[in-house]
Short mmCIF file of C-alpha atoms and ligand atoms in Angstrom, two decimals:
data_model
loop_
_atom_site.label_atom_id
_atom_site.label_comp_id
_atom_site.label_asym_id
_atom_site.label_seq_id
_atom_site.Cartn_x
_atom_site.Cartn_y
_atom_site.Cartn_z
CA UNK A 24 65.05 -30.75 36.41
CA UNK A 25 65.09 -29.95 32.69
CA UNK A 26 62.38 -27.62 31.45
CA UNK A 27 60.46 -29.08 28.56
CA UNK A 28 58.10 -27.08 26.34
CA UNK A 29 54.40 -27.71 26.81
CA UNK A 30 53.74 -28.81 23.25
CA UNK A 31 50.17 -29.87 24.08
CA UNK A 32 49.10 -27.00 26.34
CA UNK A 33 45.46 -28.13 26.64
CA UNK A 34 45.96 -31.89 26.80
CA UNK A 35 43.97 -33.74 29.46
CA UNK A 36 45.27 -36.33 31.89
CA UNK A 37 43.73 -39.81 31.48
CA UNK A 38 43.82 -42.57 34.07
CA UNK A 39 43.58 -46.34 34.00
CA UNK A 40 43.98 -48.57 37.03
CA UNK A 41 46.17 -51.66 36.91
CA UNK A 42 44.94 -54.28 39.39
CA UNK A 43 48.15 -56.30 39.46
CA UNK A 44 47.25 -59.18 41.73
CA UNK A 45 50.89 -60.29 41.88
CA UNK A 46 54.34 -58.86 42.64
CA UNK A 47 55.63 -56.77 45.48
CA UNK A 48 54.24 -53.60 43.88
CA UNK A 49 51.26 -53.59 46.18
CA UNK A 50 51.20 -54.18 49.91
CA UNK A 51 49.42 -57.47 50.22
CA UNK A 52 50.59 -58.61 53.66
CA UNK A 53 49.43 -55.53 55.62
CA UNK A 54 46.31 -56.08 57.80
CA UNK A 55 44.57 -53.33 55.81
CA UNK A 56 45.10 -55.17 52.56
CA UNK A 57 42.04 -56.94 51.19
CA UNK A 58 41.95 -60.12 49.16
CA UNK A 59 43.60 -60.01 45.74
CA UNK A 60 41.23 -62.62 44.36
CA UNK A 61 37.79 -62.01 45.95
CA UNK A 62 35.33 -60.41 43.59
CA UNK A 63 34.59 -57.78 46.28
CA UNK A 64 38.14 -56.36 45.93
CA UNK A 65 37.88 -56.04 42.16
CA UNK A 66 34.43 -54.51 42.47
CA UNK A 67 35.59 -51.96 45.05
CA UNK A 68 38.54 -50.86 42.87
CA UNK A 69 36.54 -50.67 39.64
CA UNK A 70 33.76 -48.67 41.30
CA UNK A 71 36.30 -46.24 42.77
CA UNK A 72 37.95 -45.84 39.37
CA UNK A 73 34.61 -45.23 37.67
CA UNK A 74 33.71 -42.66 40.33
CA UNK A 75 37.02 -41.01 39.40
CA UNK A 76 36.04 -41.03 35.69
CA UNK A 77 38.94 -43.30 34.73
CA UNK A 78 39.22 -44.49 31.13
CA UNK A 79 39.89 -48.08 32.04
CA UNK A 80 40.30 -50.89 34.55
CA UNK A 81 43.23 -53.10 33.53
CA UNK A 82 44.08 -56.74 34.37
CA UNK A 83 47.40 -58.46 33.64
CA UNK A 84 47.80 -62.17 33.00
CA UNK A 85 50.06 -64.88 34.39
CA UNK A 86 49.62 -68.30 32.86
CA UNK A 87 51.88 -70.09 35.30
CA UNK A 88 52.55 -69.54 38.98
CA UNK A 89 55.96 -68.27 39.93
CA UNK A 90 58.36 -70.64 41.57
CA UNK A 91 61.51 -70.23 43.54
CA UNK A 92 63.97 -73.11 43.25
CA UNK A 93 61.18 -75.56 42.45
CA UNK A 94 58.75 -74.37 45.13
CA UNK A 95 55.79 -72.05 44.83
CA UNK A 96 56.97 -68.49 45.37
CA UNK A 97 54.66 -67.52 48.20
CA UNK A 98 56.13 -64.16 49.17
CA UNK A 99 53.72 -62.27 46.98
CA UNK A 100 50.19 -62.99 45.89
CA UNK A 101 49.87 -66.11 43.77
CA UNK A 102 47.17 -67.01 41.29
CA UNK A 103 44.85 -64.73 39.39
CA UNK A 104 41.42 -65.39 37.89
CA UNK A 105 41.23 -65.18 34.09
CA UNK A 106 40.93 -61.55 33.01
CA UNK A 107 38.10 -61.87 30.47
CA UNK A 108 35.95 -63.83 32.93
CA UNK A 109 36.70 -61.34 35.68
CA UNK A 110 35.92 -58.35 33.46
CA UNK A 111 32.64 -59.87 32.27
CA UNK A 112 31.55 -59.92 35.90
CA UNK A 113 32.76 -56.35 36.41
CA UNK A 114 30.89 -55.18 33.30
CA UNK A 115 27.70 -56.00 35.17
CA UNK A 116 28.48 -53.66 38.10
CA UNK A 117 29.78 -50.70 36.04
CA UNK A 118 28.40 -48.53 33.27
CA UNK A 119 31.10 -46.53 31.59
CA UNK A 120 34.62 -47.56 32.49
CA UNK A 121 36.70 -49.49 29.93
CA UNK A 122 37.71 -53.09 30.72
CA UNK A 123 41.16 -54.20 29.55
CA UNK A 124 42.09 -57.90 29.46
CA UNK A 125 45.71 -58.96 29.00
CA UNK A 126 45.66 -62.04 26.76
CA UNK A 127 48.54 -63.94 25.33
CA UNK A 128 49.04 -64.54 21.60
CA UNK A 129 51.67 -67.27 21.86
CA UNK A 130 49.33 -69.93 23.27
CA UNK A 131 45.77 -68.81 22.47
CA UNK A 132 43.81 -69.72 19.36
CA UNK A 133 42.81 -66.60 17.39
CA UNK A 134 39.21 -67.65 16.71
CA UNK A 135 38.69 -68.37 20.39
CA UNK A 136 40.35 -65.13 21.51
CA UNK A 137 38.40 -63.09 18.97
CA UNK A 138 35.13 -64.60 20.14
CA UNK A 139 35.79 -64.12 23.86
CA UNK A 140 37.04 -60.55 23.54
CA UNK A 141 34.25 -59.54 21.17
CA UNK A 142 31.73 -61.10 23.56
CA UNK A 143 33.08 -58.92 26.36
CA UNK A 144 32.87 -55.92 24.04
CA UNK A 145 29.25 -56.61 23.11
CA UNK A 146 28.14 -57.42 26.66
CA UNK A 147 29.79 -54.28 28.06
CA UNK A 148 28.33 -52.00 25.40
CA UNK A 149 31.68 -51.28 23.71
CA UNK A 150 34.03 -51.02 26.68
CA UNK A 151 36.46 -53.90 26.09
CA UNK A 152 40.16 -53.85 25.23
CA UNK A 153 42.73 -56.54 24.61
CA UNK A 154 46.23 -55.99 25.95
CA UNK A 155 48.31 -58.11 23.56
CA UNK A 156 51.27 -59.85 25.18
CA UNK A 157 53.59 -62.56 23.92
CA UNK A 158 54.99 -63.77 27.28
CA UNK A 159 58.67 -64.12 27.80
CA UNK A 160 59.46 -67.58 29.16
CA UNK A 161 59.47 -71.16 27.93
CA UNK A 162 58.42 -72.33 31.36
CA UNK A 163 54.91 -70.92 30.76
CA UNK A 164 54.78 -72.73 27.39
CA UNK A 165 54.99 -76.09 29.12
CA UNK A 166 51.40 -75.59 30.36
CA UNK A 167 49.92 -75.55 26.89
CA UNK A 168 48.87 -77.96 24.15
CA UNK A 169 51.29 -76.31 21.76
CA UNK A 170 54.03 -76.97 24.30
CA UNK A 171 57.51 -75.72 23.66
CA UNK A 172 58.18 -72.16 22.90
CA UNK A 173 58.75 -69.69 20.07
CA UNK A 174 61.78 -67.42 19.96
CA UNK A 175 61.40 -63.66 20.36
CA UNK A 176 61.04 -62.78 16.65
CA UNK A 177 58.62 -65.64 16.00
CA UNK A 178 56.50 -64.68 18.97
CA UNK A 179 55.93 -61.23 17.48
CA UNK A 180 55.28 -62.72 14.01
CA UNK A 181 52.67 -65.01 15.48
CA UNK A 182 51.24 -62.11 17.56
CA UNK A 183 50.77 -60.08 14.36
CA UNK A 184 49.08 -63.03 12.62
CA UNK A 185 46.80 -63.69 15.61
CA UNK A 186 45.81 -60.03 15.87
CA UNK A 187 45.31 -59.72 12.10
CA UNK A 188 43.10 -62.81 12.18
CA UNK A 189 41.05 -61.57 15.14
CA UNK A 190 40.46 -58.24 13.43
CA UNK A 191 39.48 -59.93 10.19
CA UNK A 192 36.97 -62.06 12.13
CA UNK A 193 35.50 -58.95 13.76
CA UNK A 194 35.28 -57.15 10.43
CA UNK A 195 33.79 -60.15 8.65
CA UNK A 196 30.66 -60.42 10.78
CA UNK A 197 27.93 -60.09 8.17
CA UNK A 198 25.15 -57.54 8.22
CA UNK A 199 21.64 -59.09 8.05
CA UNK A 200 21.06 -60.71 4.67
CA UNK A 201 24.76 -60.59 3.66
CA UNK A 202 26.62 -63.66 2.49
CA UNK A 203 28.71 -65.43 5.10
CA UNK A 204 32.22 -64.12 4.87
CA UNK A 205 34.84 -66.60 5.97
CA UNK A 206 38.33 -65.70 7.24
CA UNK A 207 40.94 -67.99 5.76
CA UNK A 208 44.33 -68.17 7.43
CA UNK A 209 47.37 -70.21 6.45
CA UNK A 210 48.57 -72.49 9.22
CA UNK A 211 52.11 -71.31 8.49
CA UNK A 212 51.21 -67.74 9.57
CA UNK A 213 49.91 -69.03 12.91
CA UNK A 214 52.59 -71.72 13.23
CA UNK A 215 49.92 -74.43 13.38
CA UNK A 216 49.79 -77.61 11.29
CA UNK A 217 46.58 -76.89 9.33
CA UNK A 218 45.08 -73.94 7.46
CA UNK A 219 41.86 -72.64 9.02
CA UNK A 220 38.65 -71.07 7.66
CA UNK A 221 36.84 -69.20 10.42
CA UNK A 222 33.20 -68.12 10.40
CA UNK A 223 32.63 -65.11 12.63
CA UNK A 224 30.17 -65.79 15.44
CA UNK A 225 29.84 -62.57 17.42
CA UNK A 226 28.32 -59.26 16.29
CA UNK A 227 30.20 -55.97 16.54
CA UNK A 228 29.81 -53.69 19.56
CA UNK A 229 29.14 -49.93 19.54
CA UNK A 230 32.92 -49.32 19.36
CA UNK A 231 33.43 -51.66 16.38
CA UNK A 232 36.30 -53.71 17.78
CA UNK A 233 37.83 -54.10 21.19
CA UNK A 234 40.53 -51.44 21.68
CA UNK A 235 44.05 -52.89 21.29
CA UNK A 236 46.67 -52.31 23.98
CA UNK A 237 50.20 -53.72 23.72
CA UNK A 238 52.83 -54.34 26.40
CA UNK A 239 56.37 -55.22 25.27
CA UNK A 240 59.33 -52.89 25.28
CA UNK A 241 61.91 -54.33 22.86
CA UNK A 242 62.36 -52.71 19.41
CA UNK A 243 60.19 -55.53 17.98
CA UNK A 244 57.57 -54.90 20.67
CA UNK A 245 57.53 -51.18 19.98
CA UNK A 246 57.24 -51.79 16.22
CA UNK A 247 54.37 -54.17 16.85
CA UNK A 248 52.55 -51.49 18.85
CA UNK A 249 53.36 -48.83 16.26
CA UNK A 250 51.83 -50.92 13.47
CA UNK A 251 48.87 -52.46 15.26
CA UNK A 252 47.92 -51.05 18.66
CA UNK A 253 45.76 -48.19 19.88
CA UNK A 254 47.54 -47.85 23.23
CA UNK A 255 51.02 -48.87 24.38
CA UNK A 256 51.32 -49.82 28.04
CA UNK A 257 54.91 -49.04 28.96
CA UNK A 258 57.11 -49.18 32.02
CA UNK A 259 58.36 -45.60 31.40
CA UNK A 260 56.27 -43.86 34.05
CA UNK A 261 58.66 -42.45 36.62
CA UNK A 262 61.31 -40.23 35.04
CA UNK A 263 60.17 -37.49 32.65
CA UNK A 264 63.28 -37.49 30.43
CA UNK A 265 63.02 -41.26 30.02
CA UNK A 266 59.30 -40.99 29.20
CA UNK A 267 59.98 -38.25 26.62
CA UNK A 268 62.68 -40.35 24.95
CA UNK A 269 60.32 -43.35 24.85
CA UNK A 270 57.52 -41.22 23.38
CA UNK A 271 59.81 -39.80 20.68
CA UNK A 272 60.97 -43.31 19.79
CA UNK A 273 57.51 -44.88 19.53
CA UNK A 274 56.08 -41.90 17.63
CA UNK A 275 58.86 -42.25 15.04
CA UNK A 276 57.85 -45.88 14.66
CA UNK A 277 54.15 -44.95 14.38
CA UNK A 278 54.88 -42.51 11.54
CA UNK A 279 57.11 -45.11 9.85
CA UNK A 280 54.14 -47.52 10.01
CA UNK A 281 52.09 -44.98 8.03
CA UNK A 282 49.92 -43.70 10.86
CA UNK A 283 49.41 -40.20 12.31
CA UNK A 284 51.86 -39.84 15.20
CA UNK A 285 49.11 -39.32 17.78
CA UNK A 286 47.36 -42.52 16.71
CA UNK A 287 49.09 -44.62 19.38
CA UNK A 288 48.36 -43.45 22.91
CA UNK A 289 51.00 -43.90 25.60
CA UNK A 290 49.90 -45.07 29.07
CA UNK A 291 52.84 -46.05 31.30
CA UNK A 292 52.31 -47.96 34.49
CA UNK A 293 53.03 -45.88 37.59
CA UNK A 294 52.12 -45.37 41.23
CA UNK A 295 50.95 -42.29 43.10
CA UNK A 296 51.48 -41.60 46.82
CA UNK A 297 50.02 -38.45 48.32
CA UNK A 298 50.34 -36.81 51.74
CA UNK A 299 49.20 -33.56 53.38
CA UNK A 300 52.71 -32.13 53.11
CA UNK A 301 55.68 -33.08 50.91
CA UNK A 302 57.38 -34.54 53.99
CA UNK A 303 54.32 -36.67 54.87
CA UNK A 304 54.19 -37.99 51.32
CA UNK A 305 57.90 -38.87 51.36
CA UNK A 306 57.54 -40.66 54.67
CA UNK A 307 54.54 -42.63 53.42
CA UNK A 308 56.38 -43.55 50.21
CA UNK A 309 59.33 -44.86 52.25
CA UNK A 310 56.98 -46.89 54.45
CA UNK A 311 55.12 -48.30 51.44
CA UNK A 312 58.41 -49.37 49.87
CA UNK A 313 59.56 -51.08 53.03
CA UNK A 314 56.24 -52.95 53.28
CA UNK A 315 56.43 -54.04 49.65
CA UNK A 316 59.99 -55.31 49.85
CA UNK A 317 59.97 -57.29 53.09
CA UNK A 318 63.24 -58.78 54.40
CA UNK A 319 62.15 -62.24 53.14
CA UNK A 320 61.26 -60.84 49.71
CA UNK A 321 64.65 -59.15 49.43
CA UNK A 322 66.48 -62.38 50.32
CA UNK A 323 64.37 -64.36 47.87
CA UNK A 324 65.05 -61.97 44.98
CA UNK A 325 68.80 -61.99 45.62
CA UNK A 326 68.65 -65.78 46.20
CA UNK A 327 67.13 -66.22 42.72
CA UNK A 328 70.15 -64.55 41.14
CA UNK A 329 72.62 -66.50 43.27
CA UNK A 330 70.68 -69.73 42.63
CA UNK A 331 70.59 -70.75 46.29
CA UNK A 332 68.60 -70.35 49.46
CA UNK A 333 69.86 -67.19 51.18
CA UNK A 334 67.19 -67.13 53.90
CA UNK A 335 69.94 -67.46 56.53
CA UNK A 336 71.53 -64.18 55.41
CA UNK A 337 70.99 -60.86 57.15
CA UNK A 338 68.81 -58.70 54.87
CA UNK A 339 70.34 -55.63 56.48
CA UNK A 340 73.85 -56.89 55.72
CA UNK A 341 75.91 -57.00 52.54
CA UNK A 342 75.39 -59.16 49.44
CA UNK A 343 76.97 -62.64 49.54
CA UNK A 344 80.75 -62.43 49.17
CA UNK A 345 80.89 -65.50 46.86
CA UNK A 346 79.80 -65.63 43.23
CA UNK A 347 76.38 -67.01 42.17
CA UNK A 348 76.29 -70.80 42.05
CA UNK A 349 74.35 -70.82 38.75
CA UNK A 350 75.49 -69.37 35.41
CA UNK A 351 72.14 -68.19 34.12
CA UNK A 352 68.84 -67.08 35.60
CA UNK A 353 66.43 -69.95 34.96
CA UNK A 354 62.96 -69.59 33.43
CA UNK A 355 61.58 -71.86 36.11
CA UNK A 356 61.82 -68.92 38.45
CA UNK A 357 59.36 -66.94 36.37
CA UNK A 358 61.81 -64.12 36.01
CA UNK A 359 61.53 -61.55 33.23
CA UNK A 360 65.33 -61.71 32.99
CA UNK A 361 65.47 -65.43 32.25
CA UNK A 362 68.79 -66.37 30.69
CA UNK A 363 70.61 -63.32 32.07
CA UNK A 364 74.18 -63.97 33.20
CA UNK A 365 74.09 -64.13 36.98
CA UNK A 366 77.74 -63.09 37.49
CA UNK A 367 77.19 -59.91 35.50
CA UNK A 368 74.16 -59.06 37.61
CA UNK A 369 76.05 -59.85 40.81
CA UNK A 370 78.99 -57.65 39.78
CA UNK A 371 76.69 -54.77 38.92
CA UNK A 372 74.78 -55.10 42.17
CA UNK A 373 78.00 -55.27 44.21
CA UNK A 374 79.29 -52.11 42.54
CA UNK A 375 76.06 -50.24 43.32
CA UNK A 376 75.91 -51.53 46.91
CA UNK A 377 79.50 -50.53 47.58
CA UNK A 378 79.20 -47.11 45.93
CA UNK A 379 75.96 -46.26 47.75
CA UNK A 380 76.54 -48.24 50.98
CA UNK A 381 73.41 -50.39 50.54
CA UNK A 382 72.35 -53.55 52.36
CA UNK A 383 70.67 -56.45 50.53
CA UNK A 384 67.21 -55.08 51.27
CA UNK A 385 68.13 -51.48 50.43
CA UNK A 386 69.56 -52.65 47.12
CA UNK A 387 66.40 -54.57 46.24
CA UNK A 388 64.27 -51.56 47.18
CA UNK A 389 66.47 -49.38 44.97
CA UNK A 390 66.25 -51.87 42.08
CA UNK A 391 62.52 -52.27 42.26
CA UNK A 392 62.91 -48.68 41.36
CA UNK A 393 59.86 -47.08 39.85
CA UNK A 394 59.19 -44.36 42.35
CA UNK A 395 56.17 -42.95 40.54
CA UNK A 396 54.67 -39.69 41.78
CA UNK A 397 55.06 -38.66 45.41
CA UNK A 398 53.80 -35.35 46.84
CA UNK A 399 50.75 -33.40 47.93
CA UNK A 400 47.59 -33.72 45.79
CA UNK A 401 48.42 -30.32 44.32
CA UNK A 402 52.08 -31.00 43.43
CA UNK A 403 51.20 -34.43 42.03
CA UNK A 404 48.41 -32.94 39.90
CA UNK A 405 50.86 -30.31 38.65
CA UNK A 406 53.42 -32.99 37.68
CA UNK A 407 50.90 -35.30 35.99
CA UNK A 408 49.58 -32.37 33.94
CA UNK A 409 53.12 -31.42 32.97
CA UNK A 410 53.86 -34.95 31.77
CA UNK A 411 50.80 -34.98 29.53
CA UNK A 412 51.34 -31.46 28.22
CA UNK A 413 55.00 -32.03 27.34
CA UNK A 414 53.76 -34.92 25.17
CA UNK A 415 55.56 -37.56 27.23
CA UNK A 416 52.38 -39.57 27.82
CA UNK A 417 48.65 -39.53 27.16
CA UNK A 418 47.68 -41.06 30.46
CA UNK A 419 48.78 -43.24 33.36
CA UNK A 420 47.93 -46.79 34.34
CA UNK A 421 48.06 -46.57 38.12
CA UNK A 422 48.87 -49.49 40.40
CA UNK A 423 47.20 -48.81 43.76
CA UNK A 424 49.78 -49.10 46.55
CA UNK A 425 47.28 -51.16 48.53
CA UNK A 426 44.19 -53.08 47.39
CA UNK A 427 41.36 -52.23 47.48
CA UNK A 428 41.64 -48.78 49.14
CA UNK A 429 44.80 -47.41 47.46
CA UNK A 430 42.90 -45.54 44.77
CA UNK A 431 40.69 -43.56 47.19
CA UNK A 432 43.23 -40.76 47.73
CA UNK A 433 43.77 -40.36 44.01
CA UNK A 434 40.09 -40.17 43.18
CA UNK A 435 39.14 -38.00 46.16
CA UNK A 436 42.14 -35.68 46.24
CA UNK A 437 44.17 -35.73 43.01
CA UNK A 438 41.31 -35.86 40.48
CA UNK A 439 39.65 -32.68 41.88
CA UNK A 440 43.03 -30.87 41.70
CA UNK A 441 43.36 -31.90 38.05
CA UNK A 442 39.79 -30.83 37.32
CA UNK A 443 40.44 -27.41 38.87
CA UNK A 444 43.33 -27.01 36.43
CA UNK A 445 41.08 -27.93 33.49
CA UNK A 446 43.25 -30.99 32.97
CA UNK A 447 40.73 -33.77 33.65
CA UNK A 448 37.19 -34.57 32.49
CA UNK A 449 34.33 -33.67 34.81
CA UNK A 450 31.98 -36.26 33.30
CA UNK A 451 32.26 -39.13 30.83
CA UNK A 452 31.45 -37.69 27.43
CA UNK A 453 31.14 -40.97 25.54
CA UNK A 454 29.96 -44.44 26.37
CA UNK A 455 32.74 -46.54 24.81
CA UNK A 456 36.38 -47.04 25.77
CA UNK A 457 37.40 -45.86 22.28
CA UNK A 458 35.68 -42.55 23.05
CA UNK A 459 37.16 -42.22 26.56
CA UNK A 460 40.72 -42.62 25.28
CA UNK A 461 40.06 -40.35 22.27
CA UNK A 462 40.79 -42.94 19.57
CA UNK A 463 39.90 -42.93 15.91
CA UNK A 464 38.04 -45.80 14.18
CA UNK A 465 39.64 -49.27 14.40
CA UNK A 466 42.63 -49.42 12.05
CA UNK A 467 41.26 -52.06 9.70
CA UNK A 468 37.86 -50.38 9.39
CA UNK A 469 39.55 -47.06 8.61
CA UNK A 470 41.62 -48.73 5.94
CA UNK A 471 38.52 -50.40 4.50
CA UNK A 472 36.59 -47.11 4.42
CA UNK A 473 39.47 -45.34 2.66
CA UNK A 474 40.06 -48.36 0.40
CA UNK A 475 43.73 -48.45 1.31
CA UNK A 476 45.89 -51.21 2.68
CA UNK A 477 46.13 -51.58 6.46
CA UNK A 478 49.70 -51.18 7.79
CA UNK A 479 51.75 -54.28 7.05
CA UNK A 480 52.33 -56.79 9.83
C1 FMN B 14 54.53 -52.89 31.05
C2 FMN B 14 54.50 -54.36 30.69
C3 FMN B 14 53.50 -55.19 31.20
C4 FMN B 14 53.43 -56.55 30.87
N1 FMN B 14 52.43 -57.34 31.38
C5 FMN B 14 52.38 -58.67 31.07
C6 FMN B 14 51.36 -59.52 31.60
O1 FMN B 14 50.50 -59.12 32.35
N2 FMN B 14 51.39 -60.84 31.23
C7 FMN B 14 52.34 -61.37 30.40
O2 FMN B 14 52.30 -62.55 30.10
N3 FMN B 14 53.32 -60.58 29.91
C8 FMN B 14 53.37 -59.26 30.21
N4 FMN B 14 54.38 -58.46 29.70
C9 FMN B 14 55.48 -59.13 28.95
C10 FMN B 14 55.29 -59.17 27.48
O3 FMN B 14 54.37 -60.18 27.21
C11 FMN B 14 56.56 -59.56 26.73
O4 FMN B 14 56.66 -60.94 26.71
C12 FMN B 14 57.84 -59.12 27.30
O5 FMN B 14 57.81 -57.76 27.63
C13 FMN B 14 58.97 -59.43 26.29
O6 FMN B 14 58.78 -58.71 25.11
P1 FMN B 14 59.71 -57.49 24.79
O7 FMN B 14 61.07 -58.09 24.66
O8 FMN B 14 59.17 -56.90 23.52
O9 FMN B 14 59.61 -56.51 25.93
C14 FMN B 14 54.42 -57.10 30.01
C15 FMN B 14 55.43 -56.26 29.49
C16 FMN B 14 55.47 -54.91 29.80
C17 FMN B 14 56.56 -54.06 29.21
#
């Protein structure tokens, strides 16, 4: 392990919790697993996180159900309630914790999004955030009025226009007695047929605007976050050198966008498994992995690449000897690697399997890779503190390994270890999410106060 200097020797660890509701990143088929859609599960997790003084409770978004060769993919949880609706209900059973809704900019209307997110912010007393995503497959687009799809660059251009419009709407809400201030947007910026003139409808909350998160890892995605977001939700939460390289890259982009380099907070997704001894923790982590990637799940994932039903294959045997029967991974499978060349993937997987002697299932377990943090509460606390103090991250967005009880260990055992080290709050100091995360004023309001231009889109 490389030794990295502790450039932020007093930095504090921050936590969010990512209630995924899909994927094989949580054990959903175990008898101990609760429902992934009942309100009681969400409530239990959010209350645990608030007891653990977390900054935020985070919900993703899937606007179309995943399919496998034309059939509903039923090997992980399917279907999630809308995040803003869900968080509005959770606002009523919590007092301090931030509430982050993933909402798509490719299909939503900015006036509608601005109104719904600002409503959540007002109703929760300034605890709302919007995780801006563009969504990466045409297959989702088919569900929407706009239909069709925008290419990668256009999606980020529209995302910038949608976010700029939402912020302008929030800023334009008049104080009592002021003239109505209308937000005019060219249809061309939003890729819609007509220009719009939007009257703001919702007052500002104690934190001014909802906090802005962003999730998207390409250079364009990172630039978008660097120019516009308060927090970047990344997938770089398992290997310290990788996280440090990511942090250096996004901070360069933040400075290039004209902002102080600490203006964008970095919260990677990760998981935490603790045990009484290092060996216990390792054993539990192995068991969790094997429960997440069941034999059927492994065969389905490999079958998606090969483009055929491999359920007759032995998951503990080798990969198919023949080449994939499709050229490209299809969007209809809901895969993040839509369009990838299947033969290239197959060749790479074969090389790894042969070099490391892996069966189909072992390979899928290896590929679904993010190991996260595994150890005793004390060693995990030590590692998390090190990550924050080397400047690799500002906090972690934790996916509980099982819902709804997977956060209990972290709150009851890891948080006290962090507090003993002076690396974690012992009470909420503020009431808003902006205060919990340690953010400055919203970007556009800062620019207005200083009478300077906001960073360009
Ligand atoms: C950590 C992470 C989490 C994401 N979560 C979601 C999500 O919940 N819903 C969604 O539609 N897209 C999600 N995305 C996908 C983004 O919307 C985006 O479409 C995708 O990453 C492609 O953009 P990129 O090429 O900039 O990475 C996520 C991306 C990342 C990196």
